[in-house]
Amino acid sequence: GYQSVSRKFLHLFLFSNRDGEHKIIMSTGFRFLYMVLVCLVLSCGAMVLDAPLGRRAALDRGLLSGVGVMLLNNNPAAAESTYASSLSARCLSDAENVSLTIPTNTIQTSSGIDNFYFPSWIEGEWDVTQTLVNVAIPLGLKFIGGPAASLEVAQASLVETKKQLNIPVNLKLRWIGTKFGVAEDLLYNTRQRIDSFAGRSVVASVEYSDVRASNRAAIMASGGSELDPLATAVVRFKGPAAQKQFLLAHGTEPDPSDPNHKWAGFELLRSIFALTNTNTAPPVTTDTESIWYLENKGNGVVEAKLRLASYLNAQSDSLYFESKNKAVFISDYTLRMTQR
C-alpha cells in the first residue's frame, strides 16, 4: 500500500495498470489522464490522506496537484480576430519553438446551446489509435516543477512522461449530428478516454450538467433533442472522487488549402477534481487547451493531430507571472480513426 501523501509525491500522480504495477506521470499532461490518476489509487483503497490541509499546504505537499485556474479575458470578438486565424499553425508548428498563449474566453452564454462543433464528416463512431509522439517544455524545465518550481520534481516528471512516448492506446470515440452541428458525445468519449488510458474500468458514471451556456432546456426550445450533447459533464469514479469539466473557449477553422477535407479547431477546458469522501482536501482546478487538426482521407479514415497545452495557476504557482500566460507543457498525439 501507499504511505500518507508526502513530499515524495510532490506534483506527480500515481496510477495502477492491469498488472498492478505503478507508474508516475507528469501532472501537466493529458487532461483525461489527470481525471484518472488519483482515482485509480483511491479505487484500490490504497491511499491514506493526511489530516486536513489548507490549499497552499496541500499543493506544496503534492496533494492532487494540477495545472489550475487561469484568469481569462472575457472578450469574444478579440479572441476570434487574434486566435482563430492561426489554429493550424498552433497545432502543427514545432512544439520546441512554438509560443502558445491561453485563449480568451469565447463562450456565448445567451443562447444556451453553445458547444464545440466539429466538421460534418466526423459524425459517427470510430475505432481510434492514439499515440503520444512528442512532449515539450517551451519555457524551460523549472516551469513544470510544481508550485515551488522544484527542478528535482520537474526532471522526474519529464522523464516519466517520456516513457509513455510511442505507446499506442486503442479506444472508441463517437460524434453526434445535431441541428446546430456535429458535437462530441461527451458522455461516451469521456468514459472511453479515461478507461482506455487507465488500462481498466475506473469510471462509475458520466452525466451531463446544465450550465447557462449549454443546457437541455435551451436546446429543446431551439428545436434540438434529448440526445444532443451538452458542453459540461460530471464524472464519478469508482473510488471516492468526482470531476466536473467545463468548456471555456472554442474556435474552428477549415484549412484554406483543402477546406472540404482538412479542419482545425481548439477548445479550452476547465476541470475541477474533488474527493467525495470525508476528507477535507480542497478541490483542484486545471485549464488545458486541446488543439485539433483533422484530415479526412476518405473511405472512412481520418488522420488527426492533437496538441495539448497546459498553463500555470495564478493561485498556486510561484512562476505564474513569469510564465506570462504562456503554455509551460505541450504534448502532441497522433490519431488514426477508422469509421465503424
PDB file of N, CA and C in Angstrom, residues 224-312:
ATOM      1  N   GLY A 224     -33.773  21.287 -30.698  1.00  0.00           N
ATOM      2  CA  GLY A 224     -32.865  20.162 -30.542  1.00  0.00           C
ATOM      3  C   GLY A 224     -33.548  18.974 -29.895  1.00  0.00           C
ATOM      4  N   SER A 225     -32.746  17.968 -29.504  1.00  0.00           N
ATOM      5  CA  SER A 225     -33.310  16.743 -28.949  1.00  0.00           C
ATOM      6  C   SER A 225     -32.678  16.412 -27.603  1.00  0.00           C
ATOM      7  N   GLU A 226     -33.273  15.421 -26.943  1.00  0.00           N
ATOM      8  CA  GLU A 226     -32.756  14.957 -25.656  1.00  0.00           C
ATOM      9  C   GLU A 226     -31.389  14.292 -25.803  1.00  0.00           C
ATOM     10  N   LEU A 227     -31.044  13.890 -27.014  1.00  0.00           N
ATOM     11  CA  LEU A 227     -29.781  13.194 -27.242  1.00  0.00           C
ATOM     12  C   LEU A 227     -28.642  14.132 -27.612  1.00  0.00           C
ATOM     13  N   ASP A 228     -28.945  15.393 -27.859  1.00  0.00           N
ATOM     14  CA  ASP A 228     -27.888  16.331 -28.235  1.00  0.00           C
ATOM     15  C   ASP A 228     -26.886  16.491 -27.094  1.00  0.00           C
ATOM     16  N   PRO A 229     -25.589  16.434 -27.396  1.00  0.00           N
ATOM     17  CA  PRO A 229     -24.580  16.593 -26.344  1.00  0.00           C
ATOM     18  C   PRO A 229     -24.610  17.989 -25.722  1.00  0.00           C
ATOM     19  N   LEU A 230     -24.275  18.057 -24.450  1.00  0.00           N
ATOM     20  CA  LEU A 230     -24.043  19.325 -23.772  1.00  0.00           C
ATOM     21  C   LEU A 230     -22.537  19.540 -23.629  1.00  0.00           C
ATOM     22  N   ALA A 231     -22.156  20.719 -23.174  1.00  0.00           N
ATOM     23  CA  ALA A 231     -20.732  21.058 -23.104  1.00  0.00           C
ATOM     24  C   ALA A 231     -20.102  20.775 -21.747  1.00  0.00           C
ATOM     25  N   THR A 232     -20.925  20.472 -20.743  1.00  0.00           N
ATOM     26  CA  THR A 232     -20.419  20.256 -19.385  1.00  0.00           C
ATOM     27  C   THR A 232     -20.821  18.873 -18.906  1.00  0.00           C
ATOM     28  N   ALA A 233     -19.881  18.172 -18.271  1.00  0.00           N
ATOM     29  CA  ALA A 233     -20.159  16.827 -17.784  1.00  0.00           C
ATOM     30  C   ALA A 233     -19.550  16.627 -16.405  1.00  0.00           C
ATOM     31  N   VAL A 234     -20.181  15.742 -15.631  1.00  0.00           N
ATOM     32  CA  VAL A 234     -19.680  15.353 -14.316  1.00  0.00           C
ATOM     33  C   VAL A 234     -19.316  13.876 -14.365  1.00  0.00           C
ATOM     34  N   VAL A 235     -18.088  13.566 -13.967  1.00  0.00           N
ATOM     35  CA  VAL A 235     -17.598  12.193 -13.933  1.00  0.00           C
ATOM     36  C   VAL A 235     -17.520  11.741 -12.484  1.00  0.00           C
ATOM     37  N   ARG A 236     -18.108  10.598 -12.184  1.00  0.00           N
ATOM     38  CA  ARG A 236     -17.973   9.995 -10.859  1.00  0.00           C
ATOM     39  C   ARG A 236     -17.187   8.699 -11.017  1.00  0.00           C
ATOM     40  N   PHE A 237     -16.188   8.557 -10.160  1.00  0.00           N
ATOM     41  CA  PHE A 237     -15.289   7.420 -10.272  1.00  0.00           C
ATOM     42  C   PHE A 237     -15.693   6.307  -9.313  1.00  0.00           C
ATOM     43  N   LYS A 238     -15.128   5.133  -9.525  1.00  0.00           N
ATOM     44  CA  LYS A 238     -15.412   4.003  -8.648  1.00  0.00           C
ATOM     45  C   LYS A 238     -14.778   4.193  -7.278  1.00  0.00           C
ATOM     46  N   GLY A 239     -13.775   5.054  -7.193  1.00  0.00           N
ATOM     47  CA  GLY A 239     -13.239   5.489  -5.916  1.00  0.00           C
ATOM     48  C   GLY A 239     -13.939   6.760  -5.475  1.00  0.00           C
ATOM     49  N   PRO A 240     -13.660   7.263  -4.278  1.00  0.00           N
ATOM     50  CA  PRO A 240     -14.360   8.446  -3.748  1.00  0.00           C
ATOM     51  C   PRO A 240     -13.854   9.746  -4.357  1.00  0.00           C
ATOM     52  N   ALA A 241     -14.153   9.953  -5.624  1.00  0.00           N
ATOM     53  CA  ALA A 241     -13.705  11.164  -6.307  1.00  0.00           C
ATOM     54  C   ALA A 241     -14.651  11.478  -7.454  1.00  0.00           C
ATOM     55  N   ALA A 242     -14.679  12.755  -7.830  1.00  0.00           N
ATOM     56  CA  ALA A 242     -15.522  13.202  -8.941  1.00  0.00           C
ATOM     57  C   ALA A 242     -14.824  14.327  -9.680  1.00  0.00           C
ATOM     58  N   GLN A 243     -15.246  14.521 -10.926  1.00  0.00           N
ATOM     59  CA  GLN A 243     -14.643  15.524 -11.805  1.00  0.00           C
ATOM     60  C   GLN A 243     -15.750  16.264 -12.549  1.00  0.00           C
ATOM     61  N   LYS A 244     -15.684  17.581 -12.592  1.00  0.00           N
ATOM     62  CA  LYS A 244     -16.601  18.371 -13.411  1.00  0.00           C
ATOM     63  C   LYS A 244     -15.789  19.125 -14.451  1.00  0.00           C
ATOM     64  N   GLN A 245     -16.241  19.054 -15.694  1.00  0.00           N
ATOM     65  CA  GLN A 245     -15.491  19.614 -16.818  1.00  0.00           C
ATOM     66  C   GLN A 245     -16.330  20.665 -17.530  1.00  0.00           C
ATOM     67  N   PHE A 246     -15.764  21.874 -17.686  1.00  0.00           N
ATOM     68  CA  PHE A 246     -16.449  22.995 -18.331  1.00  0.00           C
ATOM     69  C   PHE A 246     -15.729  23.389 -19.613  1.00  0.00           C
ATOM     70  N   LEU A 247     -16.490  23.812 -20.594  1.00  0.00           N
ATOM     71  CA  LEU A 247     -15.926  24.390 -21.813  1.00  0.00           C
ATOM     72  C   LEU A 247     -15.838  25.899 -21.634  1.00  0.00           C
ATOM     73  N   LEU A 248     -14.617  26.439 -21.715  1.00  0.00           N
ATOM     74  CA  LEU A 248     -14.396  27.872 -21.508  1.00  0.00           C
ATOM     75  C   LEU A 248     -14.265  28.654 -22.805  1.00  0.00           C
ATOM     76  N   ALA A 249     -13.704  28.024 -23.822  1.00  0.00           N
ATOM     77  CA  ALA A 249     -13.458  28.734 -25.079  1.00  0.00           C
ATOM     78  C   ALA A 249     -13.341  27.719 -26.197  1.00  0.00           C
ATOM     79  N   HIS A 250     -13.644  28.155 -27.423  1.00  0.00           N
ATOM     80  CA  HIS A 250     -13.508  27.262 -28.567  1.00  0.00           C
ATOM     81  C   HIS A 250     -13.461  28.086 -29.841  1.00  0.00           C
ATOM     82  N   GLY A 251     -12.964  27.465 -30.897  1.00  0.00           N
ATOM     83  CA  GLY A 251     -12.921  28.101 -32.204  1.00  0.00           C
ATOM     84  C   GLY A 251     -12.596  27.071 -33.262  1.00  0.00           C
ATOM     85  N   THR A 252     -12.988  27.317 -34.505  1.00  0.00           N
ATOM     86  CA  THR A 252     -12.741  26.382 -35.600  1.00  0.00           C
ATOM     87  C   THR A 252     -12.232  27.131 -36.817  1.00  0.00           C
ATOM     88  N   GLU A 253     -11.606  26.353 -37.728  1.00  0.00           N
ATOM     89  CA  GLU A 253     -11.029  26.966 -38.924  1.00  0.00           C
ATOM     90  C   GLU A 253     -10.796  25.897 -39.994  1.00  0.00           C
ATOM     91  N   PRO A 254     -11.544  25.884 -41.100  1.00  0.00           N
ATOM     92  CA  PRO A 254     -11.198  24.992 -42.209  1.00  0.00           C
ATOM     93  C   PRO A 254      -9.823  25.368 -42.752  1.00  0.00           C
ATOM     94  N   ASP A 255      -9.060  24.363 -43.160  1.00  0.00           N
ATOM     95  CA  ASP A 255      -7.752  24.634 -43.755  1.00  0.00           C
ATOM     96  C   ASP A 255      -7.966  25.204 -45.156  1.00  0.00           C
ATOM     97  N   PRO A 256      -7.482  26.416 -45.447  1.00  0.00           N
ATOM     98  CA  PRO A 256      -7.739  27.019 -46.763  1.00  0.00           C
ATOM     99  C   PRO A 256      -7.146  26.227 -47.920  1.00  0.00           C
ATOM    100  N   SER A 257      -6.156  25.375 -47.652  1.00  0.00           N
ATOM    101  CA  SER A 257      -5.568  24.577 -48.728  1.00  0.00           C
ATOM    102  C   SER A 257      -6.505  23.477 -49.191  1.00  0.00           C
ATOM    103  N   ASP A 258      -7.433  23.036 -48.319  1.00  0.00           N
ATOM    104  CA  ASP A 258      -8.382  21.978 -48.669  1.00  0.00           C
ATOM    105  C   ASP A 258      -9.521  22.005 -47.654  1.00  0.00           C
ATOM    106  N   PRO A 259     -10.391  23.013 -47.708  1.00  0.00           N
ATOM    107  CA  PRO A 259     -11.399  23.211 -46.663  1.00  0.00           C
ATOM    108  C   PRO A 259     -12.416  22.092 -46.548  1.00  0.00           C
ATOM    109  N   ASN A 260     -12.576  21.271 -47.578  1.00  0.00           N
ATOM    110  CA  ASN A 260     -13.547  20.179 -47.521  1.00  0.00           C
ATOM    111  C   ASN A 260     -12.997  18.931 -46.834  1.00  0.00           C
ATOM    112  N   HIS A 261     -11.683  18.865 -46.660  1.00  0.00           N
ATOM    113  CA  HIS A 261     -11.078  17.657 -46.101  1.00  0.00           C
ATOM    114  C   HIS A 261     -10.137  17.921 -44.928  1.00  0.00           C
ATOM    115  N   LYS A 262      -9.797  19.176 -44.675  1.00  0.00           N
ATOM    116  CA  LYS A 262      -8.877  19.495 -43.587  1.00  0.00           C
ATOM    117  C   LYS A 262      -9.511  20.556 -42.692  1.00  0.00           C
ATOM    118  N   TRP A 263      -9.328  20.380 -41.389  1.00  0.00           N
ATOM    119  CA  TRP A 263     -10.021  21.239 -40.424  1.00  0.00           C
ATOM    120  C   TRP A 263      -9.188  21.368 -39.158  1.00  0.00           C
ATOM    121  N   ALA A 264      -9.202  22.558 -38.573  1.00  0.00           N
ATOM    122  CA  ALA A 264      -8.529  22.787 -37.292  1.00  0.00           C
ATOM    123  C   ALA A 264      -9.515  23.393 -36.309  1.00  0.00           C
ATOM    124  N   GLY A 265      -9.356  23.077 -35.044  1.00  0.00           N
ATOM    125  CA  GLY A 265     -10.216  23.631 -34.013  1.00  0.00           C
ATOM    126  C   GLY A 265      -9.539  23.564 -32.660  1.00  0.00           C
ATOM    127  N   PHE A 266     -10.006  24.381 -31.729  1.00  0.00           N
ATOM    128  CA  PHE A 266      -9.462  24.330 -30.375  1.00  0.00           C
ATOM    129  C   PHE A 266     -10.591  24.423 -29.365  1.00  0.00           C
ATOM    130  N   GLU A 267     -10.330  23.882 -28.189  1.00  0.00           N
ATOM    131  CA  GLU A 267     -11.220  24.040 -27.049  1.00  0.00           C
ATOM    132  C   GLU A 267     -10.368  24.205 -25.794  1.00  0.00           C
ATOM    133  N   LEU A 268     -10.827  25.073 -24.915  1.00  0.00           N
ATOM    134  CA  LEU A 268     -10.175  25.264 -23.619  1.00  0.00           C
ATOM    135  C   LEU A 268     -11.096  24.710 -22.557  1.00  0.00           C
ATOM    136  N   LEU A 269     -10.607  23.730 -21.804  1.00  0.00           N
ATOM    137  CA  LEU A 269     -11.425  23.042 -20.816  1.00  0.00           C
ATOM    138  C   LEU A 269     -10.920  23.330 -19.411  1.00  0.00           C
ATOM    139  N   ARG A 270     -11.837  23.590 -18.528  1.00  0.00           N
ATOM    140  CA  ARG A 270     -11.523  23.712 -17.103  1.00  0.00           C
ATOM    141  C   ARG A 270     -12.083  22.494 -16.386  1.00  0.00           C
ATOM    142  N   SER A 271     -11.241  21.812 -15.642  1.00  0.00           N
ATOM    143  CA  SER A 271     -11.651  20.625 -14.904  1.00  0.00           C
ATOM    144  C   SER A 271     -11.480  20.862 -13.409  1.00  0.00           C
ATOM    145  N   ILE A 272     -12.509  20.517 -12.647  1.00  0.00           N
ATOM    146  CA  ILE A 272     -12.454  20.619 -11.189  1.00  0.00           C
ATOM    147  C   ILE A 272     -12.540  19.207 -10.628  1.00  0.00           C
ATOM    148  N   PHE A 273     -11.515  18.817  -9.906  1.00  0.00           N
ATOM    149  CA  PHE A 273     -11.411  17.471  -9.356  1.00  0.00           C
ATOM    150  C   PHE A 273     -11.536  17.550  -7.842  1.00  0.00           C
ATOM    151  N   ALA A 274     -12.377  16.689  -7.245  1.00  0.00           N
ATOM    152  CA  ALA A 274     -12.576  16.735  -5.799  1.00  0.00           C
ATOM    153  C   ALA A 274     -12.791  15.337  -5.247  1.00  0.00           C
ATOM    154  N   LEU A 275     -12.338  15.132  -4.024  1.00  0.00           N
ATOM    155  CA  LEU A 275     -12.654  13.910  -3.302  1.00  0.00           C
ATOM    156  C   LEU A 275     -14.100  13.983  -2.821  1.00  0.00           C
ATOM    157  N   THR A 276     -14.746  12.827  -2.742  1.00  0.00           N
ATOM    158  CA  THR A 276     -16.153  12.791  -2.335  1.00  0.00           C
ATOM    159  C   THR A 276     -16.356  12.052  -1.021  1.00  0.00           C
ATOM    160  N   ASN A 277     -15.252  11.740  -0.337  1.00  0.00           N
ATOM    161  CA  ASN A 277     -15.381  11.122   0.981  1.00  0.00           C
ATOM    162  C   ASN A 277     -15.304  12.211   2.047  1.00  0.00           C
ATOM    163  N   THR A 278     -14.982  11.849   3.268  1.00  0.00           N
ATOM    164  CA  THR A 278     -14.968  12.827   4.356  1.00  0.00           C
ATOM    165  C   THR A 278     -13.691  13.648   4.397  1.00  0.00           C
ATOM    166  N   ASN A 279     -12.741  13.355   3.534  1.00  0.00           N
ATOM    167  CA  ASN A 279     -11.505  14.129   3.520  1.00  0.00           C
ATOM    168  C   ASN A 279     -11.785  15.565   3.107  1.00  0.00           C
ATOM    169  N   THR A 280     -11.122  16.501   3.744  1.00  0.00           N
ATOM    170  CA  THR A 280     -11.379  17.922   3.500  1.00  0.00           C
ATOM    171  C   THR A 280     -10.366  18.558   2.562  1.00  0.00           C
ATOM    172  N   ALA A 281      -9.612  17.754   1.830  1.00  0.00           N
ATOM    173  CA  ALA A 281      -8.673  18.323   0.863  1.00  0.00           C
ATOM    174  C   ALA A 281      -9.429  19.195  -0.131  1.00  0.00           C
ATOM    175  N   PRO A 282      -8.912  20.366  -0.460  1.00  0.00           N
ATOM    176  CA  PRO A 282      -9.625  21.273  -1.370  1.00  0.00           C
ATOM    177  C   PRO A 282      -9.656  20.733  -2.790  1.00  0.00           C
ATOM    178  N   PRO A 283     -10.648  21.116  -3.581  1.00  0.00           N
ATOM    179  CA  PRO A 283     -10.677  20.711  -4.991  1.00  0.00           C
ATOM    180  C   PRO A 283      -9.467  21.258  -5.739  1.00  0.00           C
ATOM    181  N   VAL A 284      -9.158  20.614  -6.845  1.00  0.00           N
ATOM    182  CA  VAL A 284      -8.075  21.060  -7.717  1.00  0.00           C
ATOM    183  C   VAL A 284      -8.674  21.449  -9.063  1.00  0.00           C
ATOM    184  N   THR A 285      -8.269  22.585  -9.584  1.00  0.00           N
ATOM    185  CA  THR A 285      -8.780  23.083 -10.856  1.00  0.00           C
ATOM    186  C   THR A 285      -7.653  23.166 -11.869  1.00  0.00           C
ATOM    187  N   THR A 286      -7.897  22.693 -13.091  1.00  0.00           N
ATOM    188  CA  THR A 286      -6.892  22.767 -14.148  1.00  0.00           C
ATOM    189  C   THR A 286      -7.500  23.363 -15.412  1.00  0.00           C
ATOM    190  N   ASP A 287      -6.687  24.051 -16.178  1.00  0.00           N
ATOM    191  CA  ASP A 287      -7.066  24.549 -17.501  1.00  0.00           C
ATOM    192  C   ASP A 287      -6.130  23.948 -18.536  1.00  0.00           C
ATOM    193  N   THR A 288      -6.696  23.282 -19.524  1.00  0.00           N
ATOM    194  CA  THR A 288      -5.914  22.652 -20.579  1.00  0.00           C
ATOM    195  C   THR A 288      -6.546  22.951 -21.929  1.00  0.00           C
ATOM    196  N   GLU A 289      -5.733  23.354 -22.868  1.00  0.00           N
ATOM    197  CA  GLU A 289      -6.194  23.637 -24.226  1.00  0.00           C
ATOM    198  C   GLU A 289      -5.930  22.434 -25.123  1.00  0.00           C
ATOM    199  N   SER A 290      -6.937  22.044 -25.884  1.00  0.00           N
ATOM    200  CA  SER A 290      -6.791  20.998 -26.896  1.00  0.00           C
ATOM    201  C   SER A 290      -6.882  21.640 -28.275  1.00  0.00           C
ATOM    202  N   ILE A 291      -5.888  21.397 -29.111  1.00  0.00           N
ATOM    203  CA  ILE A 291      -5.879  21.940 -30.470  1.00  0.00           C
ATOM    204  C   ILE A 291      -5.887  20.758 -31.439  1.00  0.00           C
ATOM    205  N   TRP A 292      -6.924  20.681 -32.258  1.00  0.00           N
ATOM    206  CA  TRP A 292      -7.125  19.563 -33.178  1.00  0.00           C
ATOM    207  C   TRP A 292      -6.771  19.964 -34.604  1.00  0.00           C
ATOM    208  N   TYR A 293      -6.208  18.998 -35.343  1.00  0.00           N
ATOM    209  CA  TYR A 293      -6.067  19.148 -36.790  1.00  0.00           C
ATOM    210  C   TYR A 293      -6.505  17.830 -37.408  1.00  0.00           C
ATOM    211  N   LEU A 294      -7.622  17.864 -38.143  1.00  0.00           N
ATOM    212  CA  LEU A 294      -8.213  16.657 -38.720  1.00  0.00           C
ATOM    213  C   LEU A 294      -8.065  16.664 -40.227  1.00  0.00           C
ATOM    214  N   GLU A 295      -7.772  15.496 -40.781  1.00  0.00           N
ATOM    215  CA  GLU A 295      -7.672  15.349 -42.231  1.00  0.00           C
ATOM    216  C   GLU A 295      -8.480  14.134 -42.668  1.00  0.00           C
ATOM    217  N   ASN A 296      -9.504  14.385 -43.491  1.00  0.00           N
ATOM    218  CA  ASN A 296     -10.362  13.322 -43.996  1.00  0.00           C
ATOM    219  C   ASN A 296      -9.683  12.651 -45.180  1.00  0.00           C
ATOM    220  N   LYS A 297      -9.253  11.401 -44.987  1.00  0.00           N
ATOM    221  CA  LYS A 297      -8.538  10.669 -46.023  1.00  0.00           C
ATOM    222  C   LYS A 297      -9.477   9.926 -46.966  1.00  0.00           C
ATOM    223  N   GLY A 298     -10.771   9.918 -46.659  1.00  0.00           N
ATOM    224  CA  GLY A 298     -11.726   9.192 -47.481  1.00  0.00           C
ATOM    225  C   GLY A 298     -11.833   7.741 -47.076  1.00  0.00           C
ATOM    226  N   ASN A 299     -12.878   7.074 -47.572  1.00  0.00           N
ATOM    227  CA  ASN A 299     -13.105   5.655 -47.282  1.00  0.00           C
ATOM    228  C   ASN A 299     -13.173   5.377 -45.779  1.00  0.00           C
ATOM    229  N   GLY A 300     -13.750   6.309 -45.039  1.00  0.00           N
ATOM    230  CA  GLY A 300     -13.942   6.088 -43.612  1.00  0.00           C
ATOM    231  C   GLY A 300     -12.693   6.189 -42.769  1.00  0.00           C
ATOM    232  N   VAL A 301     -11.694   6.915 -43.234  1.00  0.00           N
ATOM    233  CA  VAL A 301     -10.444   7.065 -42.480  1.00  0.00           C
ATOM    234  C   VAL A 301     -10.163   8.552 -42.245  1.00  0.00           C
ATOM    235  N   VAL A 302      -9.889   8.899 -41.013  1.00  0.00           N
ATOM    236  CA  VAL A 302      -9.468  10.256 -40.646  1.00  0.00           C
ATOM    237  C   VAL A 302      -8.152  10.156 -39.889  1.00  0.00           C
ATOM    238  N   GLU A 303      -7.206  10.987 -40.273  1.00  0.00           N
ATOM    239  CA  GLU A 303      -5.953  11.093 -39.532  1.00  0.00           C
ATOM    240  C   GLU A 303      -5.942  12.432 -38.813  1.00  0.00           C
ATOM    241  N   ALA A 304      -5.510  12.426 -37.570  1.00  0.00           N
ATOM    242  CA  ALA A 304      -5.600  13.637 -36.755  1.00  0.00           C
ATOM    243  C   ALA A 304      -4.326  13.857 -35.963  1.00  0.00           C
ATOM    244  N   LYS A 305      -4.123  15.124 -35.642  1.00  0.00           N
ATOM    245  CA  LYS A 305      -3.087  15.506 -34.687  1.00  0.00           C
ATOM    246  C   LYS A 305      -3.768  16.286 -33.573  1.00  0.00           C
ATOM    247  N   LEU A 306      -3.369  15.993 -32.355  1.00  0.00           N
ATOM    248  CA  LEU A 306      -3.946  16.639 -31.184  1.00  0.00           C
ATOM    249  C   LEU A 306      -2.819  17.194 -30.332  1.00  0.00           C
ATOM    250  N   ARG A 307      -2.848  18.481 -30.116  1.00  0.00           N
ATOM    251  CA  ARG A 307      -1.852  19.133 -29.256  1.00  0.00           C
ATOM    252  C   ARG A 307      -2.544  19.598 -27.978  1.00  0.00           C
ATOM    253  N   LEU A 308      -1.962  19.230 -26.836  1.00  0.00           N
ATOM    254  CA  LEU A 308      -2.489  19.633 -25.540  1.00  0.00           C
ATOM    255  C   LEU A 308      -1.510  20.591 -24.880  1.00  0.00           C
ATOM    256  N   ALA A 309      -2.004  21.738 -24.474  1.00  0.00           N
ATOM    257  CA  ALA A 309      -1.159  22.760 -23.861  1.00  0.00           C
ATOM    258  C   ALA A 309      -1.645  23.042 -22.444  1.00  0.00           C
ATOM    259  N   SER A 310      -0.729  23.031 -21.500  1.00  0.00           N
ATOM    260  CA  SER A 310      -1.063  23.267 -20.097  1.00  0.00           C
ATOM    261  C   SER A 310      -0.483  24.595 -19.630  1.00  0.00           C
ATOM    262  N   TYR A 311      -1.227  25.264 -18.754  1.00  0.00           N
ATOM    263  CA  TYR A 311      -0.867  26.603 -18.293  1.00  0.00           C
ATOM    264  C   TYR A 311      -0.780  26.640 -16.769  1.00  0.00           C
ATOM    265  N   LEU A 312       0.017  27.569 -16.250  1.00  0.00           N
ATOM    266  CA  LEU A 312       0.186  27.675 -14.808  1.00  0.00           C
ATOM    267  C   LEU A 312      -1.033  28.304 -14.140  1.00  0.00           C
TER     268      LEU A 312
END
